[in-house]
Each structure stands twice: as structure tokens, then as C-alpha cells.
mmCIF file of C-alpha atoms in Angstrom:
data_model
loop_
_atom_site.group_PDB
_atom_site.id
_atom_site.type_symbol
_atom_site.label_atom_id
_atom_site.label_comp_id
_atom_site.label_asym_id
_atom_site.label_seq_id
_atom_site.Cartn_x
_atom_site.Cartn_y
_atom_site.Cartn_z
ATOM 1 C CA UNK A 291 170.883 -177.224 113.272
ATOM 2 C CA UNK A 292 172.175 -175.845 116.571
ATOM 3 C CA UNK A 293 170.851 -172.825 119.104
ATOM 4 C CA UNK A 294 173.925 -171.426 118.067
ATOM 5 C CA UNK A 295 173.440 -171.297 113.923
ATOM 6 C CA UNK A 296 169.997 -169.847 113.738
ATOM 7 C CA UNK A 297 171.938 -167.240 116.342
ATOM 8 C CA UNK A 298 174.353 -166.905 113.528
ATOM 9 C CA UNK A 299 171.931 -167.110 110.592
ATOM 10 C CA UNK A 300 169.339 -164.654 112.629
ATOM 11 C CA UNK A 301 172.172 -161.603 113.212
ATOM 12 C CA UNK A 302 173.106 -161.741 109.476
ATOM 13 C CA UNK A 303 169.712 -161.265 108.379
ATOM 14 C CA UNK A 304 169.681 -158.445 110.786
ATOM 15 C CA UNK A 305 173.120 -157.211 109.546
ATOM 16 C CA UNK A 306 171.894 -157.559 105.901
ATOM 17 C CA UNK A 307 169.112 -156.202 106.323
ATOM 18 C CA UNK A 308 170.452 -153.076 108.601
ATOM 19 C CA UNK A 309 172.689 -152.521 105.503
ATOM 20 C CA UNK A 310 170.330 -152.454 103.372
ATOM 21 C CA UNK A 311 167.943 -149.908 104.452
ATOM 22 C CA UNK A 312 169.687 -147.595 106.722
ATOM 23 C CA UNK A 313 171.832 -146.180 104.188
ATOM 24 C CA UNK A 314 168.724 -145.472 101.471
ATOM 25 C CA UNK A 315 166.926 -143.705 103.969
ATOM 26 C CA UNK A 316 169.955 -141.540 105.170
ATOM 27 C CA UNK A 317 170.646 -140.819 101.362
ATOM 28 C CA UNK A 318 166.945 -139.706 100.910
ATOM 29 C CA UNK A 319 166.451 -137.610 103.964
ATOM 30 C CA UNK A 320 170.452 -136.127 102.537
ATOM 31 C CA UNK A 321 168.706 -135.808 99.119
ATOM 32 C CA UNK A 322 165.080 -134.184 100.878
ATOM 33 C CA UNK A 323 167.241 -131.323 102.770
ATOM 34 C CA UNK A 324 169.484 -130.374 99.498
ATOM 35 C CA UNK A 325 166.207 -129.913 97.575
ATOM 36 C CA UNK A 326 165.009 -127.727 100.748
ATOM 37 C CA UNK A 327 167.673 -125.766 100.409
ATOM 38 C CA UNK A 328 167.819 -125.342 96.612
ATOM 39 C CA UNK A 329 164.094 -124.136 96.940
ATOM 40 C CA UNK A 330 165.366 -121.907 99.514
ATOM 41 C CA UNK A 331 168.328 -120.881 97.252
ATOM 42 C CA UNK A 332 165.885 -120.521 94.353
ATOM 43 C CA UNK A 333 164.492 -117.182 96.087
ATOM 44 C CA UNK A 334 166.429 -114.643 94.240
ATOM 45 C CA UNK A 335 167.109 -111.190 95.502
ATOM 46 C CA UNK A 336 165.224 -108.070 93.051
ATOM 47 C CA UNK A 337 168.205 -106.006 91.750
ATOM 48 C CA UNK A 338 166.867 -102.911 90.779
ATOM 49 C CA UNK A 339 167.102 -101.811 87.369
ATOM 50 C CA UNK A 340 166.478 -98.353 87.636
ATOM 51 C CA UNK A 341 166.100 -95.219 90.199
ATOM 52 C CA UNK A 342 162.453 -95.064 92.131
ATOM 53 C CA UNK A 343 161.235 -92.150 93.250
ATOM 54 C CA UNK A 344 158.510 -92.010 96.327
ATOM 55 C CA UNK A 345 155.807 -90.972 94.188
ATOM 56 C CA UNK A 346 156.444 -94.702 92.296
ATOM 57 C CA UNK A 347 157.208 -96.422 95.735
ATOM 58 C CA UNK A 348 154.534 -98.354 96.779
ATOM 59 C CA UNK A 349 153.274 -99.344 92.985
ATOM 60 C CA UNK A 350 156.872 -100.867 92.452
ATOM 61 C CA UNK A 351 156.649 -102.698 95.985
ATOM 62 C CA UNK A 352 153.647 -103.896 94.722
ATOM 63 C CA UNK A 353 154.608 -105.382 91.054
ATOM 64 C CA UNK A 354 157.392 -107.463 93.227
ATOM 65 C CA UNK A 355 154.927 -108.708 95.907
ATOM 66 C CA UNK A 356 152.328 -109.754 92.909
ATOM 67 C CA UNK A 357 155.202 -111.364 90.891
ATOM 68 C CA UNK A 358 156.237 -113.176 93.757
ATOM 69 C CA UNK A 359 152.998 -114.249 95.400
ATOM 70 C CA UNK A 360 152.003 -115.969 91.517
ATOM 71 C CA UNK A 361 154.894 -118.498 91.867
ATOM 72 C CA UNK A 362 154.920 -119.249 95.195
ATOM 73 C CA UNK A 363 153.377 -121.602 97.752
ATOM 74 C CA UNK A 364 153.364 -119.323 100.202
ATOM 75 C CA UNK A 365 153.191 -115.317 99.962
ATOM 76 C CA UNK A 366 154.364 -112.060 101.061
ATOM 77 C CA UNK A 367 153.223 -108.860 102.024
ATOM 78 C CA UNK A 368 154.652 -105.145 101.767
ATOM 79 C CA UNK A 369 155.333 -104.728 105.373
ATOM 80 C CA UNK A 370 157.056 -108.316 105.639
ATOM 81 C CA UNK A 371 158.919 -107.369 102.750
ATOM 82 C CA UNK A 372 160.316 -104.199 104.045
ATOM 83 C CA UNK A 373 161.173 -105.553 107.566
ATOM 84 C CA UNK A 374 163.301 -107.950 105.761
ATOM 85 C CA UNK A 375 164.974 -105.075 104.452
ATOM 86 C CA UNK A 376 164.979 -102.518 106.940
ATOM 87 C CA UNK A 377 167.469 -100.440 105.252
ATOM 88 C CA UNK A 378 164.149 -99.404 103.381
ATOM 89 C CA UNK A 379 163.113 -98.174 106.679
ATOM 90 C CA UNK A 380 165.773 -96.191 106.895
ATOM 91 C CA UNK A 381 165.713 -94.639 103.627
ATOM 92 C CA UNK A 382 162.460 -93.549 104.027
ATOM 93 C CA UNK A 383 162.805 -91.855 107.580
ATOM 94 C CA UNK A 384 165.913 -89.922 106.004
ATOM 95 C CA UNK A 385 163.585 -88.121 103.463
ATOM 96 C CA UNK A 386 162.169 -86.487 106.318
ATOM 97 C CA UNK A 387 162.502 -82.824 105.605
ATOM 98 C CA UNK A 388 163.990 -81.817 109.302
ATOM 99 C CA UNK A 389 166.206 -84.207 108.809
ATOM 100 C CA UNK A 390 166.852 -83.294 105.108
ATOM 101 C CA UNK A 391 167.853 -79.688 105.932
ATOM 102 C CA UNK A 392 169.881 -80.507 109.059
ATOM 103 C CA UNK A 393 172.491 -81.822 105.650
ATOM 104 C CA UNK A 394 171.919 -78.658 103.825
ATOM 105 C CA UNK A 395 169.663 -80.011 101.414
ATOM 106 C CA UNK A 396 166.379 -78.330 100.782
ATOM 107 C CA UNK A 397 163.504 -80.277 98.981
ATOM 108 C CA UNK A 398 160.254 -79.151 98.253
ATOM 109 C CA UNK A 399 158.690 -81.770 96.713
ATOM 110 C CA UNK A 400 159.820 -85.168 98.559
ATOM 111 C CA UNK A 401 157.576 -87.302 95.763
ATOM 112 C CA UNK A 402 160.403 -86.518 93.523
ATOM 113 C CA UNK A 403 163.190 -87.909 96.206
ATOM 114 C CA UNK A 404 164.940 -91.198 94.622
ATOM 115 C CA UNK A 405 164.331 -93.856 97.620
ATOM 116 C CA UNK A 406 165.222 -96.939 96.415
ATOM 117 C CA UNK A 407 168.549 -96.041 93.780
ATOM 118 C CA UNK A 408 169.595 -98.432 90.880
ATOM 119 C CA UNK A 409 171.756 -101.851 91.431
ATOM 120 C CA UNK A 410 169.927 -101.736 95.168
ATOM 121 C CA UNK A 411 169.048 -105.006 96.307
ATOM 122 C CA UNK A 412 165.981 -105.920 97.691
ATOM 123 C CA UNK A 413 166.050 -109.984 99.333
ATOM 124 C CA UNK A 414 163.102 -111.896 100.131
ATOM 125 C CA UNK A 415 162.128 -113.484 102.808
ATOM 126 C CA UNK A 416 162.266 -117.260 102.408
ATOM 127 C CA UNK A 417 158.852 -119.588 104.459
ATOM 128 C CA UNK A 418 160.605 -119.691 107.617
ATOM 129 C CA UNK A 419 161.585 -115.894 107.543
ATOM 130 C CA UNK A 420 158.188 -114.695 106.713
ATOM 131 C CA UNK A 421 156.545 -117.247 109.065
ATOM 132 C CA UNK A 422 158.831 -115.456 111.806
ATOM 133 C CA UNK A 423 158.155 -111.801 110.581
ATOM 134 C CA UNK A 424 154.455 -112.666 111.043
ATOM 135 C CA UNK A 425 154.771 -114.253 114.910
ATOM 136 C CA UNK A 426 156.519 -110.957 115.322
ATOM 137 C CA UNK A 427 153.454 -109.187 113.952
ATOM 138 C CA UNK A 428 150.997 -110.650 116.079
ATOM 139 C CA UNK A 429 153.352 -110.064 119.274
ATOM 140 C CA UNK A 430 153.291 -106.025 118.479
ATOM 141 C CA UNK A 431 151.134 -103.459 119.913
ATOM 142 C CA UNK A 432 151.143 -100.023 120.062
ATOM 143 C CA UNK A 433 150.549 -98.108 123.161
ATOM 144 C CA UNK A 434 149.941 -93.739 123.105
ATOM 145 C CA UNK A 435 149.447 -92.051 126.554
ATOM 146 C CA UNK A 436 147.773 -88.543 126.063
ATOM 147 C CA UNK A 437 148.749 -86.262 128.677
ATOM 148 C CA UNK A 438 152.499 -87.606 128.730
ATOM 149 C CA UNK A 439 152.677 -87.289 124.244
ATOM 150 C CA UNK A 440 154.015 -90.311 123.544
ATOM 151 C CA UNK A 441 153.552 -93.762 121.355
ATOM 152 C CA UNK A 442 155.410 -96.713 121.952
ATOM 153 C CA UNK A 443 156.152 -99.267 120.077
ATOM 154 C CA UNK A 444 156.311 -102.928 121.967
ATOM 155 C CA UNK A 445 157.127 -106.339 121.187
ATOM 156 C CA UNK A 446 155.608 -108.618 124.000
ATOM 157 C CA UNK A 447 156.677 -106.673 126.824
ATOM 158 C CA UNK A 448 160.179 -104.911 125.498
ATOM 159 C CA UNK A 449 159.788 -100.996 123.938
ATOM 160 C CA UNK A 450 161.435 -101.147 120.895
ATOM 161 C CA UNK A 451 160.880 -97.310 120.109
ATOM 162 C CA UNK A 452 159.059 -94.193 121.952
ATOM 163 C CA UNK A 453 158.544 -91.078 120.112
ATOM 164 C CA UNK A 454 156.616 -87.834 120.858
ATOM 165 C CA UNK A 455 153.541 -87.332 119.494
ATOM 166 C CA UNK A 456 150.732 -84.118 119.213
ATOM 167 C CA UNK A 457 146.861 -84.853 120.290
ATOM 168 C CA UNK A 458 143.742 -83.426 120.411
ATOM 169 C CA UNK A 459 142.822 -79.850 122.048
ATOM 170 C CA UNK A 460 140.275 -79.926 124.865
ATOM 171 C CA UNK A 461 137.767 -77.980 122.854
ATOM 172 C CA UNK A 462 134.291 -78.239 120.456
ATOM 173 C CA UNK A 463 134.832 -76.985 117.430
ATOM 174 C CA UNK A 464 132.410 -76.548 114.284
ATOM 175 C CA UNK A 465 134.315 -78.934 111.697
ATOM 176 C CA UNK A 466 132.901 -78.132 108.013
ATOM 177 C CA UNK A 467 133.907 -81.962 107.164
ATOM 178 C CA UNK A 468 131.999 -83.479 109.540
ATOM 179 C CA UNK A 469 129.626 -80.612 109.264
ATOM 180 C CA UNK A 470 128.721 -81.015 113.096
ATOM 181 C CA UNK A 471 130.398 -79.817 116.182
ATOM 182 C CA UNK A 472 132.998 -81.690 117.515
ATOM 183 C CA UNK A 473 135.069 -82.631 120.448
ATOM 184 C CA UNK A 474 138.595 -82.517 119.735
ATOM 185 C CA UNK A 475 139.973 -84.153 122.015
ATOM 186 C CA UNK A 476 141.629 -87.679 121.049
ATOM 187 C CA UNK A 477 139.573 -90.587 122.567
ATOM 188 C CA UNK A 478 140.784 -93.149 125.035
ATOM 189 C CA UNK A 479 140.450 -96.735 124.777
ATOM 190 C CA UNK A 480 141.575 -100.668 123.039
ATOM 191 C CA UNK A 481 141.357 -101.095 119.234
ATOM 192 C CA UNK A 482 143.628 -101.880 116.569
ATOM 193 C CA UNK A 483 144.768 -100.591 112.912
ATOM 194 C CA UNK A 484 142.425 -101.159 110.231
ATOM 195 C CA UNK A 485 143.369 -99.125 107.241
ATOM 196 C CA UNK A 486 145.945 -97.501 105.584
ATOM 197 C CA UNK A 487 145.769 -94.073 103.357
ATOM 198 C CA UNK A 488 148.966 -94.415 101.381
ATOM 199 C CA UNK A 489 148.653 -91.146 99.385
ATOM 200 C CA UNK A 490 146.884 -88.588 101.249
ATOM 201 C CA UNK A 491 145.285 -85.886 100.174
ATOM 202 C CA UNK A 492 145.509 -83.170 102.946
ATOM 203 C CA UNK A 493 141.834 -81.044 103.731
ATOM 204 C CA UNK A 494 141.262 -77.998 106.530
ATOM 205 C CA UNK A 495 138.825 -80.208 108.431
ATOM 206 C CA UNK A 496 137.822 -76.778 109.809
ATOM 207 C CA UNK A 497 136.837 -75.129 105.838
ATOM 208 C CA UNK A 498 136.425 -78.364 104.154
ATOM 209 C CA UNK A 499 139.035 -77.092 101.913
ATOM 210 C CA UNK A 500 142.017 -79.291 99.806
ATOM 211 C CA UNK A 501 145.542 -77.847 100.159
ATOM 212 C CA UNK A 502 149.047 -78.588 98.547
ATOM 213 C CA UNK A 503 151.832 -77.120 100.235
ATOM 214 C CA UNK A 504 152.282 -76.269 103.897
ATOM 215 C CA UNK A 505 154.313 -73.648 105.832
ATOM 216 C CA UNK A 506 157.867 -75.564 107.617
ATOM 217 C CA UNK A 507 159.183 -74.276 111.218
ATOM 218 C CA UNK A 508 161.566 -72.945 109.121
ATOM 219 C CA UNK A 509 158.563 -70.402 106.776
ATOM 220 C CA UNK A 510 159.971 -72.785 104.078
ATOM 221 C CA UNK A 511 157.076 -73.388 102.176
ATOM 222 C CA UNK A 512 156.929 -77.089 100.526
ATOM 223 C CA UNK A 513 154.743 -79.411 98.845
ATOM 224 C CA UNK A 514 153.024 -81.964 100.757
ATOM 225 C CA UNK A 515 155.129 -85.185 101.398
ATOM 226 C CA UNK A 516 153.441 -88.789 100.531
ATOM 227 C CA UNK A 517 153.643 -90.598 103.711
ATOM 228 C CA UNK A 518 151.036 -93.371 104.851
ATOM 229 C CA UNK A 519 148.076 -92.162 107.261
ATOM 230 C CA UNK A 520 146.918 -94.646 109.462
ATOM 231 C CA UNK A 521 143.296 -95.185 110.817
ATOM 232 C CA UNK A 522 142.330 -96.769 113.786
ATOM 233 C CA UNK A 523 139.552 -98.541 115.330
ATOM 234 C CA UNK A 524 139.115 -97.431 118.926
ATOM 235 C CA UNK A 525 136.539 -99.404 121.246
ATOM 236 C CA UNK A 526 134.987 -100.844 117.995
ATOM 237 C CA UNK A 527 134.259 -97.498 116.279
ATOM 238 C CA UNK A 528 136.254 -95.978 113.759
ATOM 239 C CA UNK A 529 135.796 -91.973 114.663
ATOM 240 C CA UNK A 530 138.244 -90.696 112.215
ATOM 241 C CA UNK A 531 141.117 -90.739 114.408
ATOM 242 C CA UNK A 532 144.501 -91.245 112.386
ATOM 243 C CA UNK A 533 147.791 -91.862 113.042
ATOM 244 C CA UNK A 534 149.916 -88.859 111.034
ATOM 245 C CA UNK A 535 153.124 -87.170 110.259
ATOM 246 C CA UNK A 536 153.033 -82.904 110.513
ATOM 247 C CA UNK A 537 154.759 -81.053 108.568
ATOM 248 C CA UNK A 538 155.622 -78.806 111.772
ATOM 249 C CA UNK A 539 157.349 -80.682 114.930
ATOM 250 C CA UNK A 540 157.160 -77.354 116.735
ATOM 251 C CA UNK A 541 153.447 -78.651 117.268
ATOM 252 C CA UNK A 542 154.765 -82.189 119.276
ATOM 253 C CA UNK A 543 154.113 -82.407 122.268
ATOM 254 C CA UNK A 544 151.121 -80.210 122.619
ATOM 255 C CA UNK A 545 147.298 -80.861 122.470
ATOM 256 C CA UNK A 546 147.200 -78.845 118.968
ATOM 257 C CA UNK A 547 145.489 -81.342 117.142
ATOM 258 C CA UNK A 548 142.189 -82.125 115.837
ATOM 259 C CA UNK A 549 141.617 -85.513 117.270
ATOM 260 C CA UNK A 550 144.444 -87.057 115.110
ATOM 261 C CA UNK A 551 148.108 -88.477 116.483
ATOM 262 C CA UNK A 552 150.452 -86.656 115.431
ATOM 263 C CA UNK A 553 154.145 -87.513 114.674
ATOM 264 C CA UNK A 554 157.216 -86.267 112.955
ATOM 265 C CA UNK A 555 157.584 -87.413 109.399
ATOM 266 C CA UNK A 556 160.721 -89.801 110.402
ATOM 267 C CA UNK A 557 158.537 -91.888 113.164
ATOM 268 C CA UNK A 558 155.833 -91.719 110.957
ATOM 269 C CA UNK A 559 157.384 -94.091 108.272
ATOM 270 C CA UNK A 560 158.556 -96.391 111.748
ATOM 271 C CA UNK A 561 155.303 -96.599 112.761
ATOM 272 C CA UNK A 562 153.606 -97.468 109.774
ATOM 273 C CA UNK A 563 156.116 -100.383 108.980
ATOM 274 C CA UNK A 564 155.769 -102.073 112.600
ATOM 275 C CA UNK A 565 151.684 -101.374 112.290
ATOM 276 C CA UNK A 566 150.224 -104.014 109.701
ATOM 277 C CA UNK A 567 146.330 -104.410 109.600
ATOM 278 C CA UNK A 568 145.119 -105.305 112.999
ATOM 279 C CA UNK A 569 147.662 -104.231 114.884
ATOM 280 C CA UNK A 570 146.553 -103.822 118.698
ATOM 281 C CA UNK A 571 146.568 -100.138 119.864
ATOM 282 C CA UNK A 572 145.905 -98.732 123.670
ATOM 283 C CA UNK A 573 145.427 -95.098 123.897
ATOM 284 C CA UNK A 574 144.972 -94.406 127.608
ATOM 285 C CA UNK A 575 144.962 -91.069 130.000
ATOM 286 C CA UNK A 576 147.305 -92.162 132.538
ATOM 287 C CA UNK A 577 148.440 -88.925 134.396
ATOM 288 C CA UNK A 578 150.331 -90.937 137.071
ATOM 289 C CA UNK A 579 153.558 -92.688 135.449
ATOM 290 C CA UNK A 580 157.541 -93.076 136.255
ATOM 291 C CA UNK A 581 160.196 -91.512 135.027
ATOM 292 C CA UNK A 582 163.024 -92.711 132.779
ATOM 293 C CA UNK A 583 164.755 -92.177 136.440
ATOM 294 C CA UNK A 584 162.715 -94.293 138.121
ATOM 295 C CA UNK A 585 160.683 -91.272 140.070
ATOM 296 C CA UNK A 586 156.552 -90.962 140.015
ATOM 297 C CA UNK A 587 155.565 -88.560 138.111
ATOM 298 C CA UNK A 588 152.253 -86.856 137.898
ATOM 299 C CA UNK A 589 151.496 -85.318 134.789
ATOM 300 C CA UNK A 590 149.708 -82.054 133.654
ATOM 301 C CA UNK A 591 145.810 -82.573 133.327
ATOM 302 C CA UNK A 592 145.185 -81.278 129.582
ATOM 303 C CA UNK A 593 142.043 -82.506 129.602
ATOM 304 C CA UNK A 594 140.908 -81.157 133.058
ATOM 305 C CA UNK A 595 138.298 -78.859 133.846
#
């Protein structure tokens, strides 16, 4: 046998066998990405059945999360949920009352307000989606400077919202809750959200005393909405200081507070839904900033002596 027939007899084998295998393993990597994508597929959007109203909210996020998270490899949460959906979002900041009678319509009790209406459709987040949703989680903090009354919202180093906010006063005052004097005035420093309250009850931290219904800007007077308090740990303590709609805006941008951030009822619902557990909040006292025109600004000392 020649040098040139075991050439010959050497590239068939090679030709054979190139035939041979290639193929399969194209056809199985062709068969391993359709199977991907009819898991993927397999995900079926919720199509709601009937009206829920805010008071049933959270309980009926709930029964799809647990459903979910029992047949599934991986899982889900409420707030990945929802910012897969952010039309929820919206919904929800809609029901603010302000906003509410700005289209003529007057509601006093805003537990009884359909959010999420029959036929709506809710999707879910496939591995990849909610993989992404939680990057974007750990890449969000939350920034609040005092003096100036306002809370960002960041993502890395891009605001994605700013909204105006009421603190503290710069007083002691005898709080029957605490039953102790106490400083007022919100406290400065680096934590992060911890827990959430999702149906409040609302107390005079000055009497001690439960209440139902509050006074509007308007003198409408209106039951209490249901809208998610959120507590923070500041410099490893948690002193009570929560993150909370009022039921009168007239009261932003003030110190009027008791210690507590407050926010209209619209950001409120924002905020909560780009705050999951351990969330990374700076509260700071920066009197020295610049301007949405680009000019230094020093602002009023509210906590001065």
C-alpha cells in the first residue's frame, strides 16, 4: 500500500466519521434549546377571574407567588412580580386620593377601590427575567436629604425618580407610645430596609390613641387608605423611623413630622415597589447642593440652633 492510499483511506475515516457525529450533536443542542424554550413557554400568564379590591391585594399576590414557587425550580417574589408588571404600579399610584379627586371622583374608603379588574393579565417572569429583576435589586439605593425634602430613587448612579418628602421637627416632645421624651427630628446616617407593615394601623404617637379616618386638604374626611409602611435600619438601629404616605401633601416639604418620612400616597406605592428587604438607604444633612440649573445652592438650616 502506497503514502498515497492510507492518505486516501485516513481522510475517509475522517469524513465518515465527521458525518457521523457532527450532525447528532447539532440535532441535540437544536433539540436542548426547543425544550428551553418550551419550559420557558410553559410559564403561563394569571388571567384574572374576578375583580380585586385593595383590601384583598396583597393575599391574592400571595396565593399566585405560593402556587408558583411549589412547581418551580426557581421562585418569585411580590416585588419581582410586580416590576414585571409595572402597570400594577401604576394602578396603585392612581388610587391616590389627590389624584382621585383631580377626575372628579371622591372615595372614602380606598380598601374598597377595584385594583386589579377581571380578564387582567398578570405575566411572570421567566429564570432569566427574575435573575435580572434581582441584579437590578441589589444595584438600587435610596438616598433622602433632610433640609432639601427629598428621596431619590437610584439605580447605580442614574435617578430614576425624586419626590418630596416631610421630616422630623427640631423639637422634644413627650410621645405617650414611647412613653419617654423624644427628639423628633429624623436621624442621619447608612442603613437599609428591613421590614414592611402592609396594613397599618394608624396611632397619635403623641396620645397613644388608634384612629380611622383622617381630615384631607380638602376637610374631606376619609377612611384610612392601606398602603405599605416601610421601616428602616439606620446606622444598625432600628429607632422607629418609617418610610410613609400622609394623607395631607400640604405637610411636604416641611419638618412637620414625628421622626417618620413622609410622602404622598402616589410615591409611596413607587417607593415601596423599588425598596425590597435590604435595600441600601442614605439619609444625610447636606445643606450645600446644586441646582437642577447647575447653581450652588445653600439650603435653609432646619435643624440649626
Amino acid at each position: 500500500m502506497t503514502f498515497k492510499t492510507i492518505n486516501y483511506y485516513l481522510l475517509t475515516i475522517v469524513l465518515i466519521v465527521t458525518t457521523s457525529f457532527f450532525p447528532k450533536n447539532t440535532q441535540l443542542n437544536n433539540q436542548n434549546t426547543i425544550k428551553t424554550r418550551n419550559l420557558q413557554d410553559s410559564i403561563q400568564p394569571v388571567i384574572l377571574t374576578r375583580d380585586i379590591q385593595i383590601k384583598s391585594y396583597f393575599q391574592y399576590l400571595d396565593s399566585i407567588i405560593t402556587n408558583f414557587n411549589s412547581k418551580h425550580a426557581y421562585i418569585i417574589s411580590e416585588h419581582v412580580l410586580v416590576r414585571h408588571n409595572p402597570w400594577i404600579i401604576d394602578s396603585l399610584a392612581n388610587t391616590d386620593y389627590y389624584r382621585m379627586m383631580a377626575k372628579d371622583s371622591f372615595v372614602y374608603n380606598q380598601k374598597e377601590l377595584i385594583i386589579l379588574k377581571k380578564g387582567s393579565r398578570i405575566n411572570i417572569p421567566d429564570s432569566l427575567e427574575t435573575k435580572q429583576l434581582l441584579d437590578t435589586f441589589k444595584n438600587t439605593w435610596l438616598d433622602v436629604n433632610i433640609p432639601e425634602y427629598k428621596f431619590r430613587i437610584y439605580k447605580d448612579s442614574t435617578m430614576l425618580y425624586e419626590f418630596p418628602i416631610r421630616v422630623g421637627r427640631n423639637e422634644k416632645k413627650y410621645l405617650k407610645m414611647g412613653n419617654r421624651v423624644t427628639d423628633l427630628k429624623t436621624i442621619p446616617g447608612e442603613g437599609k430596609i428591613v421590614a414592611f407593615i402592609k396594613n397599618p394601623d394608624y396611632y397619635n404617637p403623641v396620645t397613644g390613641n388608634q384612629y380611622f379616618v383622617t381630615k384631607r386638604d380638602d376637610n374631606k374626611t376619609t377612611k384610612l387608605p392601606q398602603i405599605p409602611f416601610i421601616e428602616t435600619e439606620i446606622n444598625g438601629i432600628r429607632y422607629g423611623q418609617l418610610i410613609h404616605p400622609t394623607t395631607n401633601p400640604i405637610t411636604l416639604n416641611k419638618a412637620y413630622s414625628n421622626g417618620c418620612i413622609g410622602t404622598n400616597e402616589a410615591d409611596a406605592w413607587i417607593i415601596y415597589y423599588y425598596a425590597p428587604i435590604d435595600t441600601k438607604i442614605r439619609i444625610r444633612y447636606d445643606l450645600n447642593i446644586i441646582n437642577e440649573e447647575g447653581e450652588k445652592v445653600v439650603l435653609k438650616d432646619i435643624y440649626g440652633e
